[in-house]
PDB file of C-alpha atoms in Angstrom:
ATOM      1  CA  MET A   1      15.942  88.543  98.268  1.00 88.00           C
ATOM      2  CA  ASP A   2      19.684  88.899  97.698  1.00 89.00           C
ATOM      3  CA  ARG A   3      19.229  92.498  96.604  1.00 91.00           C
ATOM      4  CA  ALA A   4      16.999  93.311  99.574  1.00 91.00           C
ATOM      5  CA  ILE A   5      19.570  91.855 101.960  1.00 91.00           C
ATOM      6  CA  ALA A   6      22.294  93.815 100.191  1.00 92.00           C
ATOM      7  CA  ILE A   7      20.327  97.028 100.788  1.00 92.00           C
ATOM      8  CA  LEU A   8      19.862  96.209 104.486  1.00 91.00           C
ATOM      9  CA  SER A   9      23.563  95.446 104.843  1.00 88.00           C
ATOM     10  CA  PHE A  10      24.598  98.635 103.064  1.00 91.00           C
ATOM     11  CA  VAL A  11      22.310 100.872 105.130  1.00 90.00           C
ATOM     12  CA  ALA A  12      23.395  99.187 108.383  1.00 86.00           C
ATOM     13  CA  GLU A  13      27.072  99.721 107.571  1.00 84.00           C
ATOM     14  CA  GLN A  14      26.761 103.472 106.961  1.00 83.00           C
ATOM     15  CA  LYS A  15      27.590 106.037 109.623  1.00 77.00           C
ATOM     16  CA  LYS A  16      24.966 108.448 108.290  1.00 84.00           C
ATOM     17  CA  ALA A  17      21.589 108.292 106.567  1.00 88.00           C
ATOM     18  CA  VAL A  18      21.705 107.585 102.814  1.00 91.00           C
ATOM     19  CA  THR A  19      19.478 108.414  99.859  1.00 93.00           C
ATOM     20  CA  ALA A  20      17.869 105.933  97.494  1.00 92.00           C
ATOM     21  CA  ALA A  21      20.201 107.174  94.756  1.00 92.00           C
ATOM     22  CA  GLU A  22      23.255 106.482  96.931  1.00 93.00           C
ATOM     23  CA  ILE A  23      21.978 102.994  97.684  1.00 93.00           C
ATOM     24  CA  ALA A  24      21.343 102.300  94.002  1.00 93.00           C
ATOM     25  CA  ALA A  25      24.773 103.568  92.971  1.00 93.00           C
ATOM     26  CA  ALA A  26      26.638 101.643  95.671  1.00 93.00           C
ATOM     27  CA  LEU A  27      24.910  98.374  94.795  1.00 93.00           C
ATOM     28  CA  SER A  28      24.776  98.883  91.014  1.00 93.00           C
ATOM     29  CA  LEU A  29      20.979  98.728  91.006  1.00 92.00           C
ATOM     30  CA  PRO A  30      18.671 100.507  88.585  1.00 92.00           C
ATOM     31  CA  LEU A  31      17.105 103.405  90.486  1.00 92.00           C
ATOM     32  CA  PRO A  32      13.497 102.176  89.937  1.00 92.00           C
ATOM     33  CA  THR A  33      14.477  98.757  91.297  1.00 92.00           C
ATOM     34  CA  ALA A  34      16.140 100.350  94.315  1.00 92.00           C
ATOM     35  CA  HIS A  35      13.036 102.466  94.999  1.00 92.00           C
ATOM     36  CA  ARG A  36      10.806  99.382  94.818  1.00 92.00           C
ATOM     37  CA  LEU A  37      12.951  97.331  97.170  1.00 93.00           C
ATOM     38  CA  ILE A  38      13.429 100.232  99.569  1.00 93.00           C
ATOM     39  CA  GLY A  39       9.663 100.755  99.648  1.00 91.00           C
ATOM     40  CA  ASN A  40       9.087  97.106 100.538  1.00 91.00           C
ATOM     41  CA  LEU A  41      11.712  97.194 103.270  1.00 93.00           C
ATOM     42  CA  GLU A  42      10.340 100.459 104.637  1.00 91.00           C
ATOM     43  CA  HIS A  43       6.798  99.021 104.678  1.00 90.00           C
ATOM     44  CA  ARG A  44       8.082  96.163 106.843  1.00 90.00           C
ATOM     45  CA  GLY A  45       9.895  98.493 109.242  1.00 89.00           C
ATOM     46  CA  LEU A  46      13.333  97.163 108.339  1.00 90.00           C
ATOM     47  CA  ILE A  47      14.541 100.566 107.133  1.00 90.00           C
ATOM     48  CA  GLN A  48      13.032 103.997 107.720  1.00 90.00           C
ATOM     49  CA  LYS A  49      13.529 107.614 106.770  1.00 89.00           C
ATOM     50  CA  ALA A  50      15.663 109.661 109.090  1.00 85.00           C
ATOM     51  CA  LEU A  51      13.496 112.203 110.872  1.00 77.00           C
ATOM     52  CA  GLY A  52      12.632 115.128 108.594  1.00 78.00           C
ATOM     53  CA  THR A  53      14.610 113.825 105.611  1.00 86.00           C
ATOM     54  CA  LYS A  54      14.314 111.539 102.597  1.00 87.00           C
ATOM     55  CA  ARG A  55      17.411 109.647 103.651  1.00 90.00           C
ATOM     56  CA  TYR A  56      17.302 106.126 105.058  1.00 90.00           C
ATOM     57  CA  VAL A  57      18.555 104.479 108.222  1.00 89.00           C
ATOM     58  CA  VAL A  58      17.914 101.065 109.739  1.00 86.00           C
ATOM     59  CA  GLY A  59      14.343 100.567 110.941  1.00 86.00           C
ATOM     60  CA  ASN A  60      13.135  99.771 114.440  1.00 80.00           C
ATOM     61  CA  LYS A  61      12.096  96.245 113.491  1.00 83.00           C
ATOM     62  CA  LEU A  62      15.559  95.500 112.146  1.00 83.00           C
ATOM     63  CA  VAL A  63      17.140  96.817 115.350  1.00 77.00           C
ATOM     64  CA  THR A  64      14.846  94.604 117.438  1.00 74.00           C
ATOM     65  CA  LEU A  65      15.515  91.591 115.221  1.00 78.00           C
ATOM     66  CA  SER A  66      19.264  92.194 115.430  1.00 74.00           C
ATOM     67  CA  ALA A  67      19.165  92.331 119.219  1.00 67.00           C
ATOM     68  CA  LYS A  68      17.155  89.101 119.375  1.00 71.00           C
ATOM     69  CA  ALA A  69      19.598  87.419 117.007  1.00 71.00           C
ATOM     70  CA  ILE A  70      22.554  88.541 119.135  1.00 68.00           C
ATOM     71  CA  GLY A  71      20.787  87.248 122.234  1.00 62.00           C
ATOM     72  CA  ALA A  72      20.234  83.862 120.630  1.00 67.00           C
ATOM     73  CA  ALA A  73      23.866  83.726 119.502  1.00 65.00           C
ATOM     74  CA  PHE A  74      25.106  84.258 123.056  1.00 64.00           C
ATOM     75  CA  ARG A  75      22.832  81.592 124.545  1.00 62.00           C
ATOM     76  CA  THR A  76      25.097  78.746 123.466  1.00 67.00           C
ATOM     77  CA  ALA A  77      26.885  76.226 125.666  1.00 66.00           C
ATOM     78  CA  ARG A  78      30.298  77.513 124.577  1.00 74.00           C
ATOM     79  CA  ARG A  79      29.586  81.143 125.430  1.00 75.00           C
ATOM     80  CA  HIS A  80      27.690  80.319 128.617  1.00 78.00           C
ATOM     81  CA  ALA A  81      30.773  78.399 129.764  1.00 83.00           C
ATOM     82  CA  VAL A  82      32.910  81.520 129.272  1.00 85.00           C
ATOM     83  CA  LEU A  83      30.372  83.541 131.268  1.00 85.00           C
ATOM     84  CA  SER A  84      30.334  80.928 134.058  1.00 87.00           C
ATOM     85  CA  ALA A  85      34.114  80.904 134.222  1.00 89.00           C
ATOM     86  CA  VAL A  86      34.457  84.649 134.654  1.00 89.00           C
ATOM     87  CA  ALA A  87      31.635  84.705 137.228  1.00 88.00           C
ATOM     88  CA  ASP A  88      33.464  82.022 139.220  1.00 88.00           C
ATOM     89  CA  ARG A  89      36.743  83.920 138.987  1.00 89.00           C
ATOM     90  CA  ILE A  90      35.240  87.228 140.060  1.00 88.00           C
ATOM     91  CA  GLY A  91      32.862  85.680 142.569  1.00 86.00           C
ATOM     92  CA  GLU A  92      29.964  87.876 141.494  1.00 87.00           C
ATOM     93  CA  GLN A  93      27.044  87.661 139.092  1.00 86.00           C
ATOM     94  CA  CYS A  94      27.988  88.401 135.492  1.00 89.00           C
ATOM     95  CA  GLU A  95      25.590  89.206 132.677  1.00 90.00           C
ATOM     96  CA  ILE A  96      25.605  89.817 128.927  1.00 90.00           C
ATOM     97  CA  GLY A  97      23.488  92.752 127.768  1.00 89.00           C
ATOM     98  CA  VAL A  98      22.440  94.184 124.422  1.00 88.00           C
ATOM     99  CA  VAL A  99      20.499  97.327 123.560  1.00 86.00           C
ATOM    100  CA  ARG A 100      16.977  96.865 122.247  1.00 80.00           C
ATOM    101  CA  ASN A 101      14.426  99.651 121.770  1.00 79.00           C
ATOM    102  CA  ASN A 102      16.569 102.099 123.769  1.00 86.00           C
ATOM    103  CA  GLU A 103      16.739  99.737 126.740  1.00 88.00           C
ATOM    104  CA  VAL A 104      19.377  97.341 127.962  1.00 90.00           C
ATOM    105  CA  ALA A 105      18.121  93.778 127.523  1.00 86.00           C
ATOM    106  CA  TYR A 106      19.967  90.987 129.340  1.00 85.00           C
ATOM    107  CA  VAL A 107      20.353  87.844 127.245  1.00 82.00           C
ATOM    108  CA  ASP A 108      22.363  85.628 129.598  1.00 82.00           C
ATOM    109  CA  SER A 109      23.581  85.712 133.186  1.00 82.00           C
ATOM    110  CA  VAL A 110      25.366  83.541 135.715  1.00 81.00           C
ATOM    111  CA  ARG A 111      24.815  83.955 139.423  1.00 74.00           C
ATOM    112  CA  SER A 112      27.628  83.544 141.873  1.00 65.00           C
ATOM    113  CA  LYS A 113      27.303  81.773 145.193  1.00 63.00           C
ATOM    114  CA  GLN A 114      27.315  85.143 146.933  1.00 60.00           C
ATOM    115  CA  PRO A 115      23.943  86.519 148.101  1.00 56.00           C
ATOM    116  CA  GLN A 116      22.702  89.045 145.569  1.00 55.00           C
ATOM    117  CA  VAL A 117      21.009  92.413 145.861  1.00 49.00           C
ATOM    118  CA  LEU A 118      20.327  92.870 142.150  1.00 55.00           C
ATOM    119  CA  GLN A 119      19.830  90.102 139.605  1.00 55.00           C
ATOM    120  CA  PHE A 120      19.681  90.665 135.850  1.00 55.00           C
ATOM    121  CA  ASP A 121      18.025  87.518 134.534  1.00 54.00           C
ATOM    122  CA  PRO A 122      17.698  86.810 130.808  1.00 49.00           C
ATOM    123  CA  GLY A 123      14.757  88.773 129.456  1.00 49.00           C
ATOM    124  CA  SER A 124      14.939  91.546 132.040  1.00 67.00           C
ATOM    125  CA  ALA A 125      15.546  95.128 130.938  1.00 77.00           C
ATOM    126  CA  ALA A 126      17.113  98.276 132.374  1.00 88.00           C
ATOM    127  CA  PRO A 127      17.551 101.942 131.340  1.00 93.00           C
ATOM    128  CA  LEU A 128      20.439 103.150 129.210  1.00 94.00           C
ATOM    129  CA  HIS A 129      21.503 106.169 131.236  1.00 95.00           C
ATOM    130  CA  CYS A 130      22.152 104.459 134.560  1.00 94.00           C
ATOM    131  CA  THR A 131      23.650 101.120 133.522  1.00 95.00           C
ATOM    132  CA  SER A 132      27.198 100.366 132.435  1.00 96.00           C
ATOM    133  CA  THR A 133      26.069  98.561 129.284  1.00 95.00           C
ATOM    134  CA  GLY A 134      23.883 101.505 128.329  1.00 96.00           C
ATOM    135  CA  LYS A 135      26.753 103.924 128.811  1.00 97.00           C
ATOM    136  CA  ILE A 136      29.066 101.870 126.610  1.00 97.00           C
ATOM    137  CA  TYR A 137      26.434 101.656 123.883  1.00 94.00           C
ATOM    138  CA  MET A 138      25.787 105.412 123.905  1.00 95.00           C
ATOM    139  CA  SER A 139      29.493 106.265 124.092  1.00 96.00           C
ATOM    140  CA  ARG A 140      30.154 104.322 120.880  1.00 93.00           C
ATOM    141  CA  LEU A 141      27.604 106.301 118.879  1.00 90.00           C
ATOM    142  CA  PRO A 142      28.758 109.164 116.639  1.00 88.00           C
ATOM    143  CA  LEU A 143      28.616 112.479 118.492  1.00 90.00           C
ATOM    144  CA  LYS A 144      25.455 113.823 116.825  1.00 88.00           C
ATOM    145  CA  ALA A 145      23.590 110.550 117.288  1.00 87.00           C
ATOM    146  CA  ARG A 146      24.756 110.410 120.914  1.00 92.00           C
ATOM    147  CA  GLN A 147      23.548 113.954 121.563  1.00 93.00           C
ATOM    148  CA  GLY A 148      20.204 113.236 119.928  1.00 91.00           C
ATOM    149  CA  LEU A 149      19.681 110.069 121.951  1.00 92.00           C
ATOM    150  CA  VAL A 150      20.620 111.667 125.268  1.00 94.00           C
ATOM    151  CA  ARG A 151      18.244 114.582 124.612  1.00 92.00           C
ATOM    152  CA  SER A 152      15.417 112.197 123.716  1.00 91.00           C
ATOM    153  CA  LEU A 153      15.736 109.885 126.705  1.00 92.00           C
ATOM    154  CA  GLU A 154      13.677 110.262 129.851  1.00 91.00           C
ATOM    155  CA  LEU A 155      16.535 110.608 132.326  1.00 94.00           C
ATOM    156  CA  ARG A 156      14.558 109.279 135.255  1.00 94.00           C
ATOM    157  CA  ARG A 157      16.228 109.606 138.635  1.00 95.00           C
ATOM    158  CA  TYR A 158      16.168 106.136 140.234  1.00 95.00           C
ATOM    159  CA  THR A 159      18.472 106.982 143.153  1.00 95.00           C
ATOM    160  CA  PRO A 160      20.113 110.140 144.485  1.00 95.00           C
ATOM    161  CA  ARG A 161      23.179 109.211 142.392  1.00 96.00           C
ATOM    162  CA  THR A 162      21.382 108.797 139.063  1.00 96.00           C
ATOM    163  CA  ILE A 163      22.763 111.161 136.420  1.00 95.00           C
ATOM    164  CA  ALA A 164      19.690 113.016 135.195  1.00 95.00           C
ATOM    165  CA  ASP A 165      21.354 116.060 133.630  1.00 95.00           C
ATOM    166  CA  PRO A 166      21.986 115.686 129.850  1.00 95.00           C
ATOM    167  CA  ASP A 167      25.206 117.721 129.883  1.00 96.00           C
ATOM    168  CA  GLU A 168      26.636 115.737 132.792  1.00 96.00           C
ATOM    169  CA  LEU A 169      25.705 112.484 131.070  1.00 96.00           C
ATOM    170  CA  MET A 170      27.325 113.610 127.811  1.00 97.00           C
ATOM    171  CA  ALA A 171      30.557 114.396 129.662  1.00 96.00           C
ATOM    172  CA  LEU A 172      30.524 110.966 131.299  1.00 96.00           C
ATOM    173  CA  LEU A 173      29.893 109.270 127.947  1.00 97.00           C
ATOM    174  CA  GLU A 174      32.890 111.036 126.433  1.00 96.00           C
ATOM    175  CA  GLU A 175      35.013 109.785 129.341  1.00 96.00           C
ATOM    176  CA  THR A 176      33.602 106.287 128.791  1.00 96.00           C
ATOM    177  CA  ARG A 177      34.429 106.491 125.088  1.00 95.00           C
ATOM    178  CA  ARG A 178      38.051 107.379 125.843  1.00 95.00           C
ATOM    179  CA  ARG A 179      38.421 104.725 128.546  1.00 94.00           C
ATOM    180  CA  GLY A 180      36.643 101.935 126.658  1.00 95.00           C
ATOM    181  CA  TRP A 181      34.610 100.598 129.582  1.00 97.00           C
ATOM    182  CA  ALA A 182      31.992 101.896 132.018  1.00 97.00           C
ATOM    183  CA  LYS A 183      31.064 101.933 135.693  1.00 96.00           C
ATOM    184  CA  THR A 184      27.900 102.811 137.608  1.00 95.00           C
ATOM    185  CA  ASN A 185      27.863 104.107 141.164  1.00 96.00           C
ATOM    186  CA  GLU A 186      24.524 103.188 142.776  1.00 95.00           C
ATOM    187  CA  GLU A 187      22.741 104.876 139.866  1.00 96.00           C
ATOM    188  CA  PHE A 188      20.009 102.300 139.136  1.00 94.00           C
ATOM    189  CA  VAL A 189      19.607 100.562 142.504  1.00 91.00           C
ATOM    190  CA  GLN A 190      20.858 102.107 145.720  1.00 92.00           C
ATOM    191  CA  GLY A 191      23.597 100.019 147.294  1.00 93.00           C
ATOM    192  CA  VAL A 192      24.601  98.331 144.017  1.00 92.00           C
ATOM    193  CA  VAL A 193      27.594  99.265 141.854  1.00 95.00           C
ATOM    194  CA  GLY A 194      28.635  97.755 138.558  1.00 94.00           C
ATOM    195  CA  CYS A 195      30.895  97.839 135.555  1.00 96.00           C
ATOM    196  CA  ALA A 196      30.908  96.507 132.002  1.00 97.00           C
ATOM    197  CA  VAL A 197      33.222  96.039 129.042  1.00 97.00           C
ATOM    198  CA  PRO A 198      32.343  95.810 125.340  1.00 96.00           C
ATOM    199  CA  ILE A 199      32.127  92.553 123.425  1.00 93.00           C
ATOM    200  CA  ASN A 200      33.239  93.431 119.924  1.00 91.00           C
ATOM    201  CA  SER A 201      32.818  91.517 116.712  1.00 83.00           C
ATOM    202  CA  PRO A 202      35.990  90.385 114.921  1.00 77.00           C
ATOM    203  CA  ALA A 203      35.580  93.544 112.806  1.00 77.00           C
ATOM    204  CA  GLY A 204      35.586  95.724 115.936  1.00 83.00           C
ATOM    205  CA  ASP A 205      31.870  96.550 116.031  1.00 85.00           C
ATOM    206  CA  LEU A 206      30.034  96.580 119.369  1.00 89.00           C
ATOM    207  CA  ILE A 207      27.632  93.634 119.565  1.00 87.00           C
ATOM    208  CA  ALA A 208      27.036  93.267 123.321  1.00 90.00           C
ATOM    209  CA  CYS A 209      28.511  94.051 126.728  1.00 94.00           C
ATOM    210  CA  LEU A 210      29.762  91.874 129.565  1.00 95.00           C
ATOM    211  CA  GLY A 211      29.051  93.291 132.989  1.00 94.00           C
ATOM    212  CA  VAL A 212      28.958  92.637 136.700  1.00 93.00           C
ATOM    213  CA  SER A 213      26.628  93.975 139.399  1.00 89.00           C
ATOM    214  CA  VAL A 214      27.620  93.810 143.053  1.00 90.00           C
ATOM    215  CA  PRO A 215      26.535  95.215 146.429  1.00 91.00           C
ATOM    216  CA  VAL A 216      28.736  98.122 147.437  1.00 92.00           C
ATOM    217  CA  ALA A 217      29.092  96.463 150.838  1.00 90.00           C
ATOM    218  CA  ARG A 218      31.232  93.788 149.135  1.00 90.00           C
ATOM    219  CA  VAL A 219      32.975  95.788 146.413  1.00 91.00           C
ATOM    220  CA  SER A 220      33.411  99.549 146.505  1.00 94.00           C
ATOM    221  CA  PHE A 221      32.958 101.730 143.440  1.00 95.00           C
ATOM    222  CA  ALA A 222      36.722 102.343 143.306  1.00 94.00           C
ATOM    223  CA  ASP A 223      37.499  98.632 143.628  1.00 94.00           C
ATOM    224  CA  LEU A 224      35.453  97.842 140.510  1.00 95.00           C
ATOM    225  CA  ASP A 225      38.544  98.745 138.469  1.00 95.00           C
ATOM    226  CA  ALA A 226      40.134  95.452 139.560  1.00 95.00           C
ATOM    227  CA  LEU A 227      37.335  93.525 137.804  1.00 95.00           C
ATOM    228  CA  ILE A 228      37.901  95.114 134.401  1.00 96.00           C
ATOM    229  CA  GLY A 229      40.864  92.926 133.447  1.00 95.00           C
ATOM    230  CA  PRO A 230      39.060  89.577 133.959  1.00 95.00           C
ATOM    231  CA  LEU A 231      35.973  90.921 132.202  1.00 96.00           C
ATOM    232  CA  GLN A 232      38.025  92.099 129.215  1.00 96.00           C
ATOM    233  CA  LYS A 233      39.723  88.704 128.887  1.00 94.00           C
ATOM    234  CA  ALA A 234      36.331  86.981 128.948  1.00 93.00           C
ATOM    235  CA  ALA A 235      34.939  89.466 126.417  1.00 93.00           C
ATOM    236  CA  THR A 236      37.838  88.650 124.091  1.00 92.00           C
ATOM    237  CA  LEU A 237      37.072  84.935 124.408  1.00 89.00           C
ATOM    238  CA  LEU A 238      33.413  85.594 123.635  1.00 87.00           C
ATOM    239  CA  SER A 239      34.401  87.542 120.551  1.00 85.00           C
ATOM    240  CA  GLU A 240      36.724  84.737 119.463  1.00 82.00           C
ATOM    241  CA  THR A 241      33.900  82.185 119.713  1.00 77.00           C
ATOM    242  CA  ILE A 242      31.957  84.262 117.194  1.00 67.00           C
ATOM    243  CA  LEU A 243      34.892  84.117 114.782  1.00 57.00           C
ATOM    244  CA  GLN A 244      35.272  80.370 115.386  1.00 59.00           C
ATOM    245  CA  ASP A 245      31.576  79.806 114.689  1.00 54.00           C
ATOM    246  CA  ASN A 246      31.932  81.672 111.400  1.00 46.00           C
ATOM    247  CA  LEU A 247      34.936  79.557 110.430  1.00 40.00           C
ATOM    248  CA  ASP A 248      33.007  76.377 111.239  1.00 45.00           C
ATOM    249  CA  ILE A 249      30.214  77.231 108.792  1.00 39.00           C
TER     250      ILE A 249
END
């Protein structure tokens, strides 16, 4: 089991697909042993061959499991308190989202006392291309992976403002990558704008996003910028709770 977990960890940490020989060499495993373990992991969907190659990447089941684990980690009293505090400060609903199966899945949310137009309750899902969390996730991918994902997505037009052109979306993702946070301008639901910031692990990896959704009648698209600071402070606190949990083990 230790060797299988080591293989999963190694593959997940790589920025490109790797061969069985590279896995064996990195982990000091005999090549036949590496092939056997890789075959078992591939059979279970935890790793898979990159399309058209004999190189390996993380499998769909591992991605789904990871997203569920992240969701469970955020549904703690300590982290929910951070989410409640920022929702109270902003005065709008805040939500934590992760990416699962090329969709944004919301794992926790806190509603404000304000009447809502759009509510992202835990368990609900939304598209990548027209949500702030989805844009952050895609912007953090390496360029080739980002291009491949954008070209493979069904860029459904939900409102007149939905970005449905791949080239336009790629340009926006590059802007999002440089800026470090994302906004949406009535792209998923007409009359609703939103923004999100990344929640990074202590090592700097993206693990989730903290976002807000608000009727444009209350907050304009331009005025969303004023919410970024409070969201970033809360995201830092959420990241710190992960580090504290690790130190408590």
